[in-house]
CSV table of N, CA and C in Angstrom, one decimal:
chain,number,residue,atom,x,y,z
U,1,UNK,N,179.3,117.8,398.9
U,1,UNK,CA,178.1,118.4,398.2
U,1,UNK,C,178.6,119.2,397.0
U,2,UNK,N,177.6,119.0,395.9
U,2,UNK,CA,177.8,119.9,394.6
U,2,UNK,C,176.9,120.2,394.1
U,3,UNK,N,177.3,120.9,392.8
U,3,UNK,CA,175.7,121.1,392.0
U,3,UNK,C,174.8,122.2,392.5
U,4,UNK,N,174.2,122.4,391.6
U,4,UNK,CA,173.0,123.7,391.9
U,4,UNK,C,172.4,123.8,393.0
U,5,UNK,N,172.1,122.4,393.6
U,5,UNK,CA,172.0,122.5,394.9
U,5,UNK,C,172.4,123.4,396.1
U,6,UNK,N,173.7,123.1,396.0
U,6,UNK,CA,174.6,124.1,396.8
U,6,UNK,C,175.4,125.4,396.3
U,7,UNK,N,175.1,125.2,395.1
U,7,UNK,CA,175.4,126.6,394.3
U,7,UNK,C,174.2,127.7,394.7
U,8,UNK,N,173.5,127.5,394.5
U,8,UNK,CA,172.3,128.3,394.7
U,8,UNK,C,172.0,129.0,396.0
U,9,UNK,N,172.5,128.5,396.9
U,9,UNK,CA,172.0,129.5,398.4
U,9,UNK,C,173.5,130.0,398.4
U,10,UNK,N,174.8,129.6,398.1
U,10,UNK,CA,176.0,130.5,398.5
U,10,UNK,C,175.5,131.5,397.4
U,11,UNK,N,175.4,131.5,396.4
U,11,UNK,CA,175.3,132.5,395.3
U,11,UNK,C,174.0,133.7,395.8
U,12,UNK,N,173.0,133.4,396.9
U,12,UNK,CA,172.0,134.2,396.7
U,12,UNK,C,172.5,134.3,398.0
U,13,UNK,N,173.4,134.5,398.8
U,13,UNK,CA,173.9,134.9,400.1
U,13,UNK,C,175.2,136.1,399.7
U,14,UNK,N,175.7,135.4,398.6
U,14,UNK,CA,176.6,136.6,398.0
U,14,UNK,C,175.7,137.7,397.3
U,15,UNK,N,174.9,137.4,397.0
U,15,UNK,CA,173.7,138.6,396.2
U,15,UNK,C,173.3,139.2,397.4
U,16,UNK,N,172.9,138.7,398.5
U,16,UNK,CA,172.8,139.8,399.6
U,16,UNK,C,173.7,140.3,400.3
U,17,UNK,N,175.0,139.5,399.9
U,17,UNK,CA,176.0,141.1,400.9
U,17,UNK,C,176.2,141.8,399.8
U,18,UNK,N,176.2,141.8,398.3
U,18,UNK,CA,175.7,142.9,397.4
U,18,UNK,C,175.1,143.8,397.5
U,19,UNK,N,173.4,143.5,398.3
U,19,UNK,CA,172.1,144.6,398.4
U,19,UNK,C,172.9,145.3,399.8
U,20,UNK,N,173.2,144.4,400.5
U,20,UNK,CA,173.5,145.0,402.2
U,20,UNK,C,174.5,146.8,401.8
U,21,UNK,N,175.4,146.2,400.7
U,21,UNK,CA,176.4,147.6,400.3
U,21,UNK,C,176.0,148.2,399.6
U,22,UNK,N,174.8,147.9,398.5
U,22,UNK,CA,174.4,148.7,397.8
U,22,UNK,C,173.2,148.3,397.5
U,23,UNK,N,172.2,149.0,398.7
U,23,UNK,CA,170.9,148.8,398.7
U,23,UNK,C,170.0,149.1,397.6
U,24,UNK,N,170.3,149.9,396.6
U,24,UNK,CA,169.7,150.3,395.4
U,24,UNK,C,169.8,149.6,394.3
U,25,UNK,N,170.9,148.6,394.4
U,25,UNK,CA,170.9,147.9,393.0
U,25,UNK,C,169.8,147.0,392.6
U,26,UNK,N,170.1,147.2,391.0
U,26,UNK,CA,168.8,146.7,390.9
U,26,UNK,C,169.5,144.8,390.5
U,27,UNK,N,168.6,144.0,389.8
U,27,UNK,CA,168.9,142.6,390.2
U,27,UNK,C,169.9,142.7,389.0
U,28,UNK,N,170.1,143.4,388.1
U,28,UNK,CA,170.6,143.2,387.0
U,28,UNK,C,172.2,143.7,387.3
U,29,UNK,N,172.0,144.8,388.1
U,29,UNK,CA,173.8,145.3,388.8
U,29,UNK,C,174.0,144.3,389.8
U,30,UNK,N,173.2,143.5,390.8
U,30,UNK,CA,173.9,142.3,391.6
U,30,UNK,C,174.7,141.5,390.5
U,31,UNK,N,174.0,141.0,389.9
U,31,UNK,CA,174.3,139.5,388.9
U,31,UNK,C,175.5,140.3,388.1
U,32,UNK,N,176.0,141.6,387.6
U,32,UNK,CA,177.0,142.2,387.2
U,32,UNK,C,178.3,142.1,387.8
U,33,UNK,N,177.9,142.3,389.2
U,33,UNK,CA,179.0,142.7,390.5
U,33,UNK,C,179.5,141.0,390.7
U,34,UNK,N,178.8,139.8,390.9
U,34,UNK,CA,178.7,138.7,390.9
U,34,UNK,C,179.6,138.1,389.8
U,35,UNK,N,179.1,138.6,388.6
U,35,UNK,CA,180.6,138.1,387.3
U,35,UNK,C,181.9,138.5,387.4
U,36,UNK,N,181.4,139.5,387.8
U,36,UNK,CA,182.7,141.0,387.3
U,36,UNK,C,184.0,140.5,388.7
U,37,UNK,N,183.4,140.3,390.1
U,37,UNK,CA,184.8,139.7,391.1
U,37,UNK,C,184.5,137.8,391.0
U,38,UNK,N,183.8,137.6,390.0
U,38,UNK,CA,184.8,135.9,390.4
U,38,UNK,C,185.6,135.6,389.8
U,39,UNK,N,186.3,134.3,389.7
U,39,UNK,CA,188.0,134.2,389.6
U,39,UNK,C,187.7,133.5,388.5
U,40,UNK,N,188.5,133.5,387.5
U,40,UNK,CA,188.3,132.9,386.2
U,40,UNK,C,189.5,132.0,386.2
U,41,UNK,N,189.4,130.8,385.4
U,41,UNK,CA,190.1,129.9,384.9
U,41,UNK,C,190.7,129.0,386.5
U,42,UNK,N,190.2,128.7,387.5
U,42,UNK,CA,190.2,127.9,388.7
U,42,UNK,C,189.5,127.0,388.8
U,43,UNK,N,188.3,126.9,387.9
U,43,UNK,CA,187.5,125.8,388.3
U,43,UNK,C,187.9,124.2,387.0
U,44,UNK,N,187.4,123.1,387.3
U,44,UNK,CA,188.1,122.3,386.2
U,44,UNK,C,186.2,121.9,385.7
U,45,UNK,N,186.3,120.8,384.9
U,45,UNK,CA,185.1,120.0,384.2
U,45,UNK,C,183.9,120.2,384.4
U,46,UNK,N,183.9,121.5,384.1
U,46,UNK,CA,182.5,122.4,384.2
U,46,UNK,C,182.1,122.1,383.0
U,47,UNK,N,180.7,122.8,382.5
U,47,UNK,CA,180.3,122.6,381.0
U,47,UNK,C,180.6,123.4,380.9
U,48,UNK,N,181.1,123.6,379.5
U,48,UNK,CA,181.1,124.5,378.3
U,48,UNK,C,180.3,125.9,378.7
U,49,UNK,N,178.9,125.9,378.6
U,49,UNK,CA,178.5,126.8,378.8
U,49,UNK,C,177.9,127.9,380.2
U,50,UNK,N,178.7,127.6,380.9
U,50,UNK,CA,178.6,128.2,382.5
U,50,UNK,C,179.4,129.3,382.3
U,51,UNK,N,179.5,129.9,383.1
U,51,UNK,CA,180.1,131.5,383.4
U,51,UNK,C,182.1,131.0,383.4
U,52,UNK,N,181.8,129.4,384.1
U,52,UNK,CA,183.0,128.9,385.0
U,52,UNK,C,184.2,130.2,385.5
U,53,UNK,N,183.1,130.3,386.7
U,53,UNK,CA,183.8,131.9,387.7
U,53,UNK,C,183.5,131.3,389.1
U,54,UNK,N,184.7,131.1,389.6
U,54,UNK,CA,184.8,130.8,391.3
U,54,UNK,C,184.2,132.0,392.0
U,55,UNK,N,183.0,132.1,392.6
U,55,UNK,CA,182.0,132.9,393.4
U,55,UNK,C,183.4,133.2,394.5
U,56,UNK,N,183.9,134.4,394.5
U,56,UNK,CA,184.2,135.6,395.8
U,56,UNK,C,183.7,136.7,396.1
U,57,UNK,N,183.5,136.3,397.6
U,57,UNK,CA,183.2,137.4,398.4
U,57,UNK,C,183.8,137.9,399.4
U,58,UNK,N,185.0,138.4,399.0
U,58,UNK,CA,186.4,138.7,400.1
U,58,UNK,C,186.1,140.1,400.3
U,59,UNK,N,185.6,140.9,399.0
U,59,UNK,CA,185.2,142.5,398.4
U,59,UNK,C,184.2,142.6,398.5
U,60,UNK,N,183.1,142.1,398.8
U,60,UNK,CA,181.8,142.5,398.7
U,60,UNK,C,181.1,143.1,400.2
């Protein structure tokens, strides 16, 4: 499985163990906290214009 599809519910499961730690953030400090720990330069033949950031939640 790939694609937005499956991007989309791991990414909004990692956004909730963001709210679970920090119940006050607002949607704009999740999606911060979300850039700021994933792993850069890991992923291959992504487009050009994506974040291309491996989603971790080892910290969160």
């Amino acid at each position: 499985y790939s694609g937005t599809s499956m991007a989309s519910p791991h990414v909004a499961g990692a956004g909730a163990l963001v709210l679970e730690a920090s119940p006050g953030s607002t949607p704009q400090a999740v999606q911060n906290r979300l850039l700021s720990d994933g792993s850069s330069g890991t992923l291959t033949g992504v487009p050009w214009s994506t974040p291309n950031l491996l989603l971790n939640v080892s910290d969160l």
